[in-house]
Coordinates of C-alpha atoms in Angstrom, one line a residue:
M25 CA -43.7 -62.2 16.0
A26 CA -39.8 -61.7 16.1
R27 CA -38.4 -58.4 14.3
R28 CA -36.3 -59.1 11.6
P29 CA -32.6 -58.5 11.7
E30 CA -32.7 -55.9 9.0
S31 CA -35.4 -54.1 10.8
R32 CA -33.5 -54.4 14.1
S33 CA -30.3 -52.8 12.5
K34 CA -32.2 -50.1 11.1
V35 CA -33.6 -49.4 14.6
V36 CA -30.5 -49.4 16.4
T37 CA -28.9 -46.9 13.6
I38 CA -31.9 -44.6 14.0
F39 CA -31.3 -44.8 17.6
T40 CA -27.9 -44.1 17.5
S41 CA -28.1 -41.0 15.2
A42 CA -31.1 -39.7 17.4
S43 CA -29.2 -40.0 20.5
L44 CA -25.8 -38.0 18.9
S45 CA -28.0 -35.8 17.6
A46 CA -29.9 -35.1 21.1
L47 CA -26.2 -34.9 23.1
T48 CA -25.0 -32.6 20.2
S49 CA -28.2 -30.7 20.7
H50 CA -27.8 -30.3 24.5
I51 CA -24.0 -29.2 24.5
V52 CA -24.2 -26.9 21.6
F53 CA -27.5 -25.3 23.1
S54 CA -26.1 -25.2 26.5
S55 CA -22.7 -23.4 25.7
G56 CA -24.2 -21.0 23.4
F57 CA -26.8 -20.2 25.8
R58 CA -24.2 -19.6 28.8
F59 CA -22.1 -17.3 26.8
C60 CA -25.3 -15.2 25.7
A61 CA -26.4 -15.3 29.5
S62 CA -23.1 -13.9 30.3
Q63 CA -23.2 -11.2 27.7
S64 CA -26.9 -10.2 28.5
K65 CA -26.6 -10.7 32.4
L66 CA -29.6 -13.2 32.2
A67 CA -27.6 -15.5 34.9
A68 CA -31.1 -16.5 36.3
W69 CA -31.9 -18.2 33.2
E70 CA -30.2 -21.8 33.0
A71 CA -30.2 -24.5 30.2
P72 CA -32.1 -27.5 30.8
A73 CA -29.8 -30.4 32.8
M74 CA -28.7 -33.3 30.8
P75 CA -29.8 -36.6 32.3
K76 CA -28.0 -38.3 34.7
R77 CA -27.3 -41.6 33.0
V78 CA -26.2 -39.7 30.1
K79 CA -23.5 -37.7 31.9
K80 CA -21.9 -40.7 33.0
T81 CA -21.1 -41.7 29.7
A82 CA -17.8 -41.0 27.9
V83 CA -19.6 -39.2 24.8
A84 CA -21.2 -37.1 27.4
R85 CA -18.1 -36.5 29.1
W86 CA -16.0 -35.8 25.6
F87 CA -19.2 -33.2 24.5
N88 CA -18.8 -31.3 27.9
R89 CA -15.2 -30.7 26.9
I90 CA -16.3 -29.4 23.5
S91 CA -19.1 -27.0 25.2
G92 CA -16.0 -25.5 27.6
S93 CA -14.1 -24.8 24.7
L94 CA -16.8 -23.1 22.7
L95 CA -17.3 -20.4 25.8
T96 CA -13.6 -19.2 24.7
I97 CA -14.2 -18.2 21.6
P98 CA -14.8 -14.5 21.3
N99 CA -16.5 -14.5 18.1
A100 CA -20.2 -14.1 17.9
K101 CA -20.5 -15.6 14.5
C102 CA -19.5 -18.6 16.0
M103 CA -22.5 -18.5 18.7
T104 CA -24.7 -17.5 15.9
A105 CA -23.9 -21.0 14.2
C106 CA -24.1 -22.5 17.8
F107 CA -27.4 -21.5 18.0
C108 CA -28.6 -22.5 14.4
S109 CA -27.1 -25.8 14.9
S110 CA -28.7 -26.3 18.5
S111 CA -32.2 -26.0 16.8
L112 CA -31.3 -28.2 13.8
F113 CA -29.7 -30.8 15.8
F114 CA -32.5 -31.2 18.4
I115 CA -35.2 -30.7 15.7
T116 CA -33.7 -33.7 13.7
A117 CA -33.3 -36.2 17.2
N118 CA -36.9 -35.5 18.0
V119 CA -38.1 -36.1 14.5
H120 CA -35.9 -39.0 14.4
L121 CA -37.5 -40.4 17.5
C122 CA -41.1 -39.4 16.9
F123 CA -41.5 -40.5 13.1
M124 CA -38.8 -43.6 12.4
L125 CA -39.1 -45.4 16.0
P126 CA -42.3 -47.9 16.7
P127 CA -44.1 -46.9 19.6
S128 CA -43.5 -50.2 21.0
F129 CA -39.8 -49.5 20.9
L130 CA -40.1 -46.5 22.4
S131 CA -41.7 -47.9 25.2
S132 CA -39.3 -50.5 25.9
V133 CA -36.7 -48.1 26.2
G134 CA -38.6 -45.5 28.0
R135 CA -36.9 -45.6 31.4
Y136 CA -33.4 -44.5 29.9
N137 CA -34.6 -42.4 27.3
V138 CA -35.8 -38.5 28.3
V139 CA -37.2 -38.1 25.1
S140 CA -39.5 -41.0 25.5
R141 CA -40.8 -40.0 28.9
A142 CA -41.7 -36.7 27.5
L143 CA -43.7 -38.5 25.1
K144 CA -45.1 -40.6 27.8
K145 CA -45.9 -37.3 29.7
E146 CA -47.5 -35.7 26.6
V147 CA -45.1 -32.7 27.1
F148 CA -42.8 -33.4 24.2
M149 CA -44.3 -30.7 21.9
Q150 CA -43.8 -28.1 25.1
V151 CA -40.1 -29.3 25.1
L152 CA -39.5 -28.8 21.6
L153 CA -41.0 -25.4 21.2
K154 CA -39.3 -24.4 24.8
R155 CA -35.9 -25.2 23.7
T156 CA -36.4 -24.1 20.0
A157 CA -37.6 -20.8 21.4
V158 CA -35.2 -19.9 23.6
S159 CA -32.6 -20.9 20.8
M160 CA -34.2 -18.4 18.8
I161 CA -34.1 -15.8 21.4
A162 CA -30.6 -16.0 22.1
L163 CA -29.7 -16.0 18.6
I164 CA -31.4 -12.5 18.1
M165 CA -29.6 -11.6 21.2
A166 CA -26.3 -12.5 19.7
M167 CA -26.8 -10.9 16.1
P168 CA -25.9 -7.2 17.1
L169 CA -22.5 -8.3 18.6
S170 CA -21.5 -9.9 15.3
A171 CA -20.2 -6.6 13.8
E172 CA -18.2 -5.7 17.0
A173 CA -16.6 -9.1 17.4
Q174 CA -15.9 -9.5 13.5
T175 CA -11.9 -8.1 13.4
A176 CA -10.2 -11.1 11.5
K177 CA -10.2 -10.8 7.4
S178 CA -12.6 -13.4 6.0
V179 CA -14.2 -13.7 2.4
P180 CA -18.0 -13.5 1.8
Q181 CA -19.9 -16.7 3.0
S182 CA -23.0 -16.3 1.2
Q183 CA -25.3 -14.3 -1.0
V184 CA -26.4 -12.3 1.5
Q185 CA -23.0 -11.1 2.3
M186 CA -22.0 -10.4 -1.2
Q187 CA -25.1 -8.0 -1.2
L188 CA -23.5 -5.8 1.6
S189 CA -23.1 -2.1 0.7
F190 CA -19.7 -0.1 0.9
A191 CA -21.8 3.0 1.1
P192 CA -21.1 3.7 5.0
L193 CA -17.6 3.2 4.5
V194 CA -17.9 5.9 1.4
K195 CA -19.7 8.4 3.6
Q196 CA -16.9 7.8 6.3
T197 CA -13.9 8.4 4.1
A198 CA -15.0 10.6 1.2
G199 CA -15.3 13.9 2.8
A200 CA -11.4 13.8 3.6
V201 CA -10.7 13.1 -0.4
V202 CA -10.6 16.6 -2.3
N203 CA -10.0 17.8 -6.0
V204 CA -6.8 19.7 -6.6
Y205 CA -6.8 22.3 -9.3
A206 CA -3.4 23.6 -10.7
E207 CA -3.2 26.6 -13.0
R208 CA 0.5 27.5 -14.8
M209 CA 1.3 30.1 -17.5
V210 CA 3.5 28.7 -20.2
Q211 CA 4.7 30.8 -22.7
R212 CA 4.9 29.1 -26.6
Q213 CA 8.0 30.1 -28.6
S214 CA 7.3 31.0 -31.9
P215 CA 8.3 28.5 -34.8
F216 CA 10.2 31.2 -36.6
A217 CA 12.7 32.1 -33.7
G218 CA 16.2 31.8 -34.6
D219 CA 15.3 32.2 -38.2
P220 CA 17.9 35.0 -39.7
F221 CA 15.0 36.2 -42.1
F222 CA 12.5 36.7 -39.5
E223 CA 15.0 38.1 -36.7
Q224 CA 15.8 40.9 -39.4
F225 CA 12.3 42.3 -39.0
F226 CA 11.3 41.3 -35.3
G227 CA 15.0 41.5 -34.0
Q228 CA 16.2 38.7 -31.3
R229 CA 12.9 38.9 -29.7
M230 CA 10.4 37.1 -31.8
P231 CA 6.8 37.6 -30.5
N232 CA 5.9 34.6 -28.4
R233 CA 2.3 33.4 -27.1
T234 CA 1.8 33.2 -23.4
E235 CA -1.3 30.8 -22.4
K236 CA -2.7 29.4 -19.3
Q237 CA -2.6 25.6 -18.7
S238 CA -4.7 23.7 -16.0
S239 CA -4.3 20.5 -14.6
L240 CA -6.9 18.4 -12.3
G241 CA -5.8 15.7 -9.8
S242 CA -7.0 14.6 -6.4
G243 CA -5.6 14.8 -2.6
V244 CA -6.0 13.8 0.8
I245 CA -6.2 15.7 3.7
V246 CA -4.3 13.8 6.6
E247 CA -4.4 16.6 9.4
A248 CA -7.3 18.4 10.7
N249 CA -5.4 21.9 10.1
G250 CA -5.9 21.4 6.5
T251 CA -2.7 19.3 5.6
V252 CA -3.2 17.8 2.2
I253 CA -1.0 14.9 0.5
T254 CA -0.8 14.3 -3.4
N255 CA 1.3 13.6 -6.0
N256 CA 4.1 16.2 -7.1
H257 CA 3.1 15.9 -11.1
V258 CA -0.5 17.2 -9.9
I259 CA 0.9 20.8 -9.1
D260 CA 4.4 20.6 -10.6
G261 CA 5.2 24.1 -12.1
A262 CA 1.9 25.4 -10.9
D263 CA 1.2 29.4 -10.3
D264 CA -2.1 28.8 -8.6
I265 CA -3.3 25.8 -6.8
K266 CA -6.9 25.6 -5.3
I267 CA -8.6 22.8 -3.4
A268 CA -12.1 21.8 -3.7
L269 CA -14.0 19.5 -1.1
S270 CA -16.5 17.3 -1.6
D271 CA -19.2 19.7 -0.3
G272 CA -18.4 22.1 -2.8
R273 CA -16.2 24.6 -0.8
E274 CA -13.1 25.9 -2.3
F275 CA -9.8 27.2 -0.6
P276 CA -6.5 28.4 -1.8
C277 CA -3.3 26.2 -0.6
K278 CA 0.3 27.0 -0.9
V279 CA 3.1 24.1 -1.3
I280 CA 4.9 22.9 1.8
L281 CA 7.1 20.6 0.6
K282 CA 7.4 18.8 -2.7
D283 CA 9.8 16.2 -4.5
D284 CA 10.0 14.8 -8.1
R285 CA 11.9 11.7 -7.0
V286 CA 9.1 10.5 -4.8
D287 CA 6.3 12.1 -6.6
L288 CA 4.7 13.3 -3.5
A289 CA 3.6 17.1 -2.5
V290 CA 2.3 18.4 0.9
L291 CA -0.3 21.2 0.4
K292 CA -1.8 23.4 3.1
I293 CA -5.3 24.8 2.7
Q294 CA -5.2 28.4 3.7
S295 CA -8.3 28.9 5.9
K296 CA -9.0 30.6 9.3
N297 CA -10.2 28.3 12.0
E298 CA -11.3 25.7 9.7
S299 CA -11.6 21.9 10.9
F300 CA -11.4 19.5 8.2
P301 CA -12.1 15.9 8.0
I302 CA -9.4 13.5 7.8
L303 CA -8.2 10.1 6.7
P304 CA -6.2 8.2 9.2
I305 CA -2.9 6.4 7.8
A306 CA -2.5 2.8 7.9
N307 CA 0.6 0.7 8.1
S308 CA 1.2 -0.4 4.6
D309 CA 3.2 -3.3 5.5
A310 CA 0.0 -5.0 6.8
V311 CA -1.6 -5.0 3.6
E312 CA -2.0 -8.3 1.7
V313 CA -2.7 -9.3 -1.7
G314 CA -6.2 -9.7 -1.9
D315 CA -7.6 -7.3 0.5
L316 CA -10.4 -5.3 -0.6
V317 CA -9.8 -1.7 -1.2
L318 CA -11.6 1.5 -2.3
A319 CA -10.3 4.0 -5.2
I320 CA -11.4 7.7 -4.2
G321 CA -10.6 10.5 -6.7
N322 CA -11.8 12.6 -9.5
P323 CA -11.1 10.9 -13.0
F324 CA -11.6 13.1 -16.0
G325 CA -12.9 15.8 -13.8
V326 CA -16.2 14.3 -13.7
G327 CA -16.6 14.6 -9.6
Q328 CA -15.6 12.5 -6.9
T329 CA -15.9 8.9 -8.0
V330 CA -15.6 5.7 -6.1
T331 CA -14.3 2.3 -7.5
S332 CA -13.7 -1.0 -5.7
G333 CA -11.0 -3.7 -6.3
I334 CA -8.7 -5.9 -4.5
V335 CA -4.7 -5.5 -3.6
S336 CA -3.5 -7.0 -6.9
A337 CA 0.4 -7.2 -6.0
L338 CA 3.0 -5.5 -3.7
A339 CA 6.2 -4.3 -4.3
R340 CA 5.8 -3.5 -7.7
N341 CA 8.9 -1.4 -9.7
Q342 CA 7.5 -1.1 -13.1
V343 CA 6.7 2.5 -12.9
K344 CA 9.4 5.0 -13.7
N345 CA 10.0 6.6 -10.3
E346 CA 12.9 6.9 -7.8
V347 CA 11.0 5.0 -5.3
G348 CA 10.0 1.9 -7.4
F349 CA 7.9 0.3 -4.7
F350 CA 4.3 0.4 -5.3
I351 CA 1.0 -1.4 -4.4
Q352 CA -0.9 -2.8 -7.5
T353 CA -4.5 -2.6 -7.6
D354 CA -7.2 -3.6 -10.0
A355 CA -9.4 -0.8 -8.9
S356 CA -10.5 1.6 -11.9
I357 CA -8.0 4.5 -11.7
N358 CA -8.1 7.1 -14.4
P359 CA -6.7 10.5 -15.4
G360 CA -7.7 12.7 -12.3
N361 CA -7.2 9.9 -9.8
S362 CA -3.3 10.7 -8.9
G363 CA -3.0 11.9 -5.6
G364 CA -6.6 10.3 -4.3
A365 CA -6.9 7.8 -1.6
L366 CA -6.7 3.8 -1.8
V367 CA -8.6 3.1 1.3
N368 CA -8.9 -0.3 3.3
M369 CA -12.1 -1.7 4.9
N370 CA -11.4 -0.2 8.2
G371 CA -11.4 3.4 6.3
E372 CA -7.8 4.0 6.5
L373 CA -5.2 5.4 3.8
I374 CA -3.1 2.4 2.8
A375 CA -1.7 4.1 -0.6
L376 CA -1.8 7.1 -2.9
N377 CA -3.1 6.6 -6.1
T378 CA -0.4 7.6 -8.8
A379 CA -0.2 6.0 -12.2
I380 CA -1.8 3.2 -14.3
F381 CA -0.3 1.0 -16.9
S382 CA -2.5 2.0 -20.1
Q383 CA -1.7 2.1 -23.8
G384 CA -4.9 4.2 -24.6
G385 CA -5.0 6.4 -21.4
G386 CA -7.9 4.4 -19.6
S387 CA -8.0 2.0 -16.8
N388 CA -7.0 -1.4 -17.8
G389 CA -7.1 -2.8 -14.4
I390 CA -3.6 -2.3 -13.7
G391 CA -3.1 0.7 -11.3
F392 CA -0.1 1.6 -8.9
A393 CA -0.4 3.6 -5.7
I394 CA 2.7 4.9 -3.6
P395 CA 2.4 3.0 0.0
A396 CA 1.3 4.9 3.1
N397 CA 4.5 4.2 4.9
L398 CA 6.5 6.4 2.3
V399 CA 3.8 9.1 2.9
K400 CA 4.1 9.2 6.7
V401 CA 7.9 10.0 6.2
F402 CA 7.3 12.4 3.6
L403 CA 4.6 14.1 6.0
A404 CA 7.1 14.2 8.9
A405 CA 9.6 16.1 6.9
A406 CA 7.0 18.4 6.1
D407 CA 6.0 18.7 9.7
R408 CA 9.6 19.4 10.6
G409 CA 9.5 22.6 8.1
D410 CA 12.2 20.6 6.1
K411 CA 13.0 22.5 2.8
S412 CA 13.7 19.2 0.8
F413 CA 12.9 15.7 1.2
E414 CA 16.3 13.7 2.2
R415 CA 17.0 10.1 1.5
P416 CA 19.6 8.0 3.3
Y417 CA 22.9 7.6 1.6
I418 CA 24.5 4.3 2.2
G419 CA 27.1 4.8 -0.6
A420 CA 26.7 1.6 -2.6
S421 CA 25.5 0.8 -6.0
F422 CA 23.1 -2.4 -6.5
E423 CA 21.4 -4.5 -9.3
P424 CA 18.5 -7.0 -9.4
V425 CA 19.2 -10.4 -9.0
T426 CA 18.4 -12.2 -12.4
S427 CA 18.0 -15.9 -12.7
D428 CA 21.5 -16.5 -14.1
V429 CA 23.0 -14.5 -11.1
A430 CA 20.7 -16.5 -8.6
E431 CA 22.2 -19.8 -10.3
A432 CA 25.9 -18.6 -9.9
L433 CA 25.5 -17.6 -6.4
G434 CA 23.4 -20.8 -5.3
L435 CA 20.3 -18.6 -4.7
D436 CA 17.0 -20.6 -4.2
K437 CA 15.1 -17.5 -5.0
V438 CA 15.4 -14.8 -7.5
R439 CA 15.3 -12.1 -4.9
G440 CA 17.4 -9.4 -3.6
A441 CA 19.8 -6.7 -4.4
L442 CA 23.0 -7.6 -5.9
V443 CA 26.2 -5.3 -4.6
T444 CA 27.9 -4.0 -7.9
K445 CA 30.0 -1.2 -6.3
V446 CA 31.2 0.4 -2.7
V447 CA 32.0 3.9 -2.3
D448 CA 35.0 4.0 0.2
G449 CA 34.3 5.6 3.7
G450 CA 30.2 5.3 2.8
P451 CA 27.8 3.9 5.1
A452 CA 27.9 0.7 3.1
A453 CA 31.7 0.3 3.6
K454 CA 31.8 0.7 7.1
A455 CA 29.0 -1.8 7.5
G456 CA 31.5 -4.4 5.8
L457 CA 29.5 -4.6 2.1
K458 CA 31.4 -5.8 -0.5
P459 CA 30.7 -6.2 -4.3
G460 CA 29.2 -9.4 -5.1
E461 CA 27.2 -9.7 -2.1
V462 CA 23.5 -9.8 -1.8
I463 CA 21.2 -8.4 0.7
T464 CA 17.9 -10.5 1.1
A465 CA 16.2 -8.6 3.9
L466 CA 16.3 -5.4 5.9
N467 CA 15.0 -5.6 9.6
N468 CA 13.9 -9.2 8.7
I469 CA 11.3 -7.9 5.8
P470 CA 12.4 -9.6 2.7
V471 CA 14.2 -7.3 0.0
E472 CA 12.5 -8.1 -3.5
H473 CA 14.9 -6.2 -5.6
P474 CA 17.0 -2.8 -5.1
D475 CA 13.8 -0.5 -5.4
A476 CA 12.4 -2.4 -2.6
L477 CA 15.6 -2.0 -0.9
G478 CA 15.6 1.7 -1.5
Y479 CA 12.1 2.0 -0.3
R480 CA 12.8 0.1 3.0
L481 CA 15.8 2.8 3.6
T482 CA 13.6 5.7 3.2
T483 CA 11.0 4.6 5.2
A484 CA 13.3 3.7 8.0
G485 CA 14.2 7.5 8.3
L486 CA 17.6 9.4 8.6
G487 CA 19.4 8.6 11.7
A488 CA 17.9 5.1 12.0
T489 CA 20.0 1.8 12.4
V490 CA 18.9 -1.0 10.3
S491 CA 19.8 -4.6 10.4
L492 CA 20.9 -5.8 6.7
T493 CA 20.8 -10.0 6.0
V494 CA 23.5 -10.3 3.5
L495 CA 24.2 -13.4 1.5
D496 CA 27.9 -14.2 1.0
S497 CA 29.2 -17.3 -0.7
G498 CA 25.8 -19.2 0.1
K499 CA 26.0 -18.1 3.7
E500 CA 23.9 -15.5 5.4
H501 CA 25.4 -13.2 8.0
Q502 CA 24.0 -10.1 9.6
T503 CA 25.1 -6.5 9.7
T504 CA 24.2 -2.9 10.9
M505 CA 24.3 0.3 9.1
T506 CA 23.3 3.7 10.4
L507 CA 21.4 5.8 7.9
A508 CA 22.8 9.5 7.4
A509 CA 22.1 12.1 4.4
A510 CA 24.3 12.2 1.6
P511 CA 27.6 14.3 2.6
E512 CA 28.9 17.1 0.5
S513 CA 32.6 16.1 0.7
T514 CA 33.7 18.5 -2.1
P515 CA 32.5 22.2 -2.0
R516 CA 29.5 22.5 -4.6
D517 CA 30.9 26.0 -5.9
E518 CA 28.2 26.6 -8.2
R519 CA 29.0 29.0 -11.2
A520 CA 26.9 30.5 -14.0
I521 CA 28.7 30.4 -17.1
E522 CA 28.5 33.4 -19.8
G523 CA 30.1 34.9 -22.5
N524 CA 31.2 33.6 -25.9
N525 CA 31.4 30.0 -25.4
P526 CA 29.7 26.8 -25.8
F527 CA 29.0 26.5 -21.7
S528 CA 27.3 29.9 -21.9
G529 CA 23.8 29.7 -20.2
A530 CA 24.8 26.6 -18.2
T531 CA 25.2 26.3 -14.5
V532 CA 27.9 23.8 -13.1
A533 CA 29.1 22.7 -9.8
N534 CA 31.4 20.3 -8.3
L535 CA 30.2 16.6 -8.1
S536 CA 29.9 15.0 -4.4
P537 CA 27.6 12.7 -3.1
R538 CA 25.2 15.0 -2.1
V539 CA 25.0 17.0 -5.5
A540 CA 24.7 13.3 -7.1
D541 CA 21.8 12.4 -5.0
D542 CA 20.1 15.8 -6.0
L543 CA 20.7 15.1 -9.6
H544 CA 20.0 11.4 -9.2
M545 CA 23.2 10.5 -10.3
P546 CA 25.4 7.5 -9.2
P547 CA 26.9 8.3 -5.9
D548 CA 30.4 7.6 -6.8
A549 CA 30.4 10.1 -9.6
T550 CA 33.0 12.7 -9.7
G551 CA 33.8 16.0 -11.6
V552 CA 32.4 19.0 -13.0
V553 CA 28.5 18.5 -13.7
I554 CA 26.0 20.7 -15.7
E555 CA 23.4 21.3 -13.1
R556 CA 20.9 23.9 -15.0
L557 CA 20.5 25.4 -18.1
K558 CA 18.5 28.3 -19.3
S559 CA 16.0 27.6 -22.0
N560 CA 17.7 28.4 -25.8
S561 CA 21.0 29.4 -24.3
P562 CA 24.0 28.7 -26.2
A563 CA 24.7 25.6 -24.3
D564 CA 21.1 24.4 -24.7
R565 CA 20.9 24.9 -28.6
L566 CA 24.3 23.0 -28.7
G567 CA 22.7 20.0 -27.2
F568 CA 24.2 19.9 -23.6
A569 CA 21.9 18.4 -20.8
V570 CA 21.7 18.4 -17.2
R571 CA 24.0 15.8 -15.6
D572 CA 26.6 15.9 -18.6
I573 CA 29.9 15.6 -16.8
V574 CA 32.6 18.1 -18.5
I575 CA 35.7 15.7 -18.8
S576 CA 38.1 18.1 -21.0
I577 CA 38.1 21.2 -22.8
N578 CA 40.5 21.7 -25.6
G579 CA 42.6 18.7 -23.8
V580 CA 42.6 20.6 -20.3
A581 CA 41.0 18.1 -17.6
I582 CA 38.0 19.7 -15.9
N583 CA 38.4 18.8 -12.2
T584 CA 36.7 21.8 -10.8
T585 CA 34.3 24.8 -11.6
E586 CA 37.1 27.1 -11.2
I587 CA 39.1 25.6 -13.8
L588 CA 36.2 25.0 -16.1
Q589 CA 35.5 28.8 -15.8
K590 CA 38.9 29.6 -16.4
T591 CA 39.2 27.7 -19.5
V592 CA 36.0 29.0 -21.4
T593 CA 37.4 32.6 -21.0
S594 CA 40.6 32.1 -23.1
N595 CA 38.7 32.6 -26.3
P596 CA 40.1 29.9 -28.5
S597 CA 39.4 29.7 -32.3
F598 CA 37.9 26.0 -31.6
W599 CA 36.5 24.2 -29.1
R600 CA 37.2 20.4 -28.7
V601 CA 35.0 19.4 -25.7
E602 CA 34.7 15.6 -24.1
I603 CA 31.6 15.0 -22.0
E604 CA 30.2 12.0 -20.2
R605 CA 26.4 11.1 -20.5
D606 CA 25.0 8.1 -18.8
G607 CA 28.3 6.4 -18.7
Q608 CA 29.0 7.2 -22.3
R609 CA 31.9 9.1 -23.4
I610 CA 31.0 12.0 -26.2
R611 CA 33.3 14.0 -28.1
Q612 CA 32.4 17.5 -30.1
F613 CA 33.9 20.2 -31.8
F614 CA 32.7 23.7 -32.3
R615 CA 34.0 26.7 -34.1

């Protein structure tokens, strides 16, 4: 009886599917097996050969090319998938052939089908078990290779991977994160100080109360000799600093270098012949949004704590800091985490936890950390023995590019640093920069805003020559600039003012780019500036402040500290003073 067309079509479809499955099984199995054999030195083992008739087909040649390319993939996970696929393909092929085709059909095509010949000889099950067993053995041999071969970043692929633990990474890194205890003596001024009635009984010196204040933070050991990096605000003004290790040991330490502008400080543990665990420093420019991170520190003094999260953003400048370039993370950071480590999945320091955005004092999932590349530059300055951290001077002022500015200049992106002022003779002027131009990149790294430009210049370091991408009138061009320290073009000539005058208790200095940089003032500021103030001095009580520029006294222009000192010794009956504060002119009269 003739077979109906529907049945014949079904048989052809089943046979085609089974043949493709068998071919795929053979190629994947052979490729994966040859790879594992080469890795485990099992050269004596060989995969079963493909039938000669099948070898001559175009499909076979195509599969052979695929198998050859599979051998070039150095990822053990791919090979694991090969072995699993091999087993599945092979079993699928044989199930198709065994259970979906009639015996008469198998007999009719027996001389062309290797599987039907195996069935006729009643060794099909042996072949199936042999291939499956060898596939599983190769799978087991390939599993240990997966950890070593996994170098590229990847997201979790299964529930099993989601259940993996950070514990090995924590054990590797936590020992290099320490607690920093800082104590300072603070003198509380009496609320009756300056009151004439109480001064009758106690004189000019009112009884003040002295008390001890303690602050707590974290730090990271970056050198085996006990060099620790932390935030400046953790140890600022401290009289006594101690380091507590994760194993409970405590050591005194001293400050090697600190800077409030970048909010970094380098400490040295005072110990004899001790070797400490360290945390290697990564290249923070390689960090990407979405990278997994761990934050390690001592929040609220409860003890060393580890939290996990991801990198939420880069180049953040919402934090009030001289270097407005931070890595943002959603890993929980709280008071006490300052100076602690932000660690990548390779166990490297990528940033130093510094600040949080919070209205209630707790973590809201918005934390900011100083990038590791800035930490490297700061550590290099400390290792050189520098007494202060000097940033490059470029002799120009910048503003962010707003949407209106971008539209006016024809920019396609709201990004870059807009040049607003250039100091004559400065590095920027020598590089040909002009007001109205926009710096869009430094050394081919995009510049998001002026703070990012300052960060890139700082991490480039003094003495470096950088390449700037400048946009002018819709056209980009390249220029180079050599970075140097701010010059003291005018002698500082510091003078401490005393006597019966409004400036008594103030220390003044002649402004120069170097002094302006020290006081965080515009680089082109000129004149005489108040550099320091004694607490509760006449100048302090009258409302003068550090960074005030003295313009004139009783109509006399104050251009140097020498002129100011001569003017205040004239002892006039009244004082008419003009100062500049944050760009605003202020006039005051005193008797």
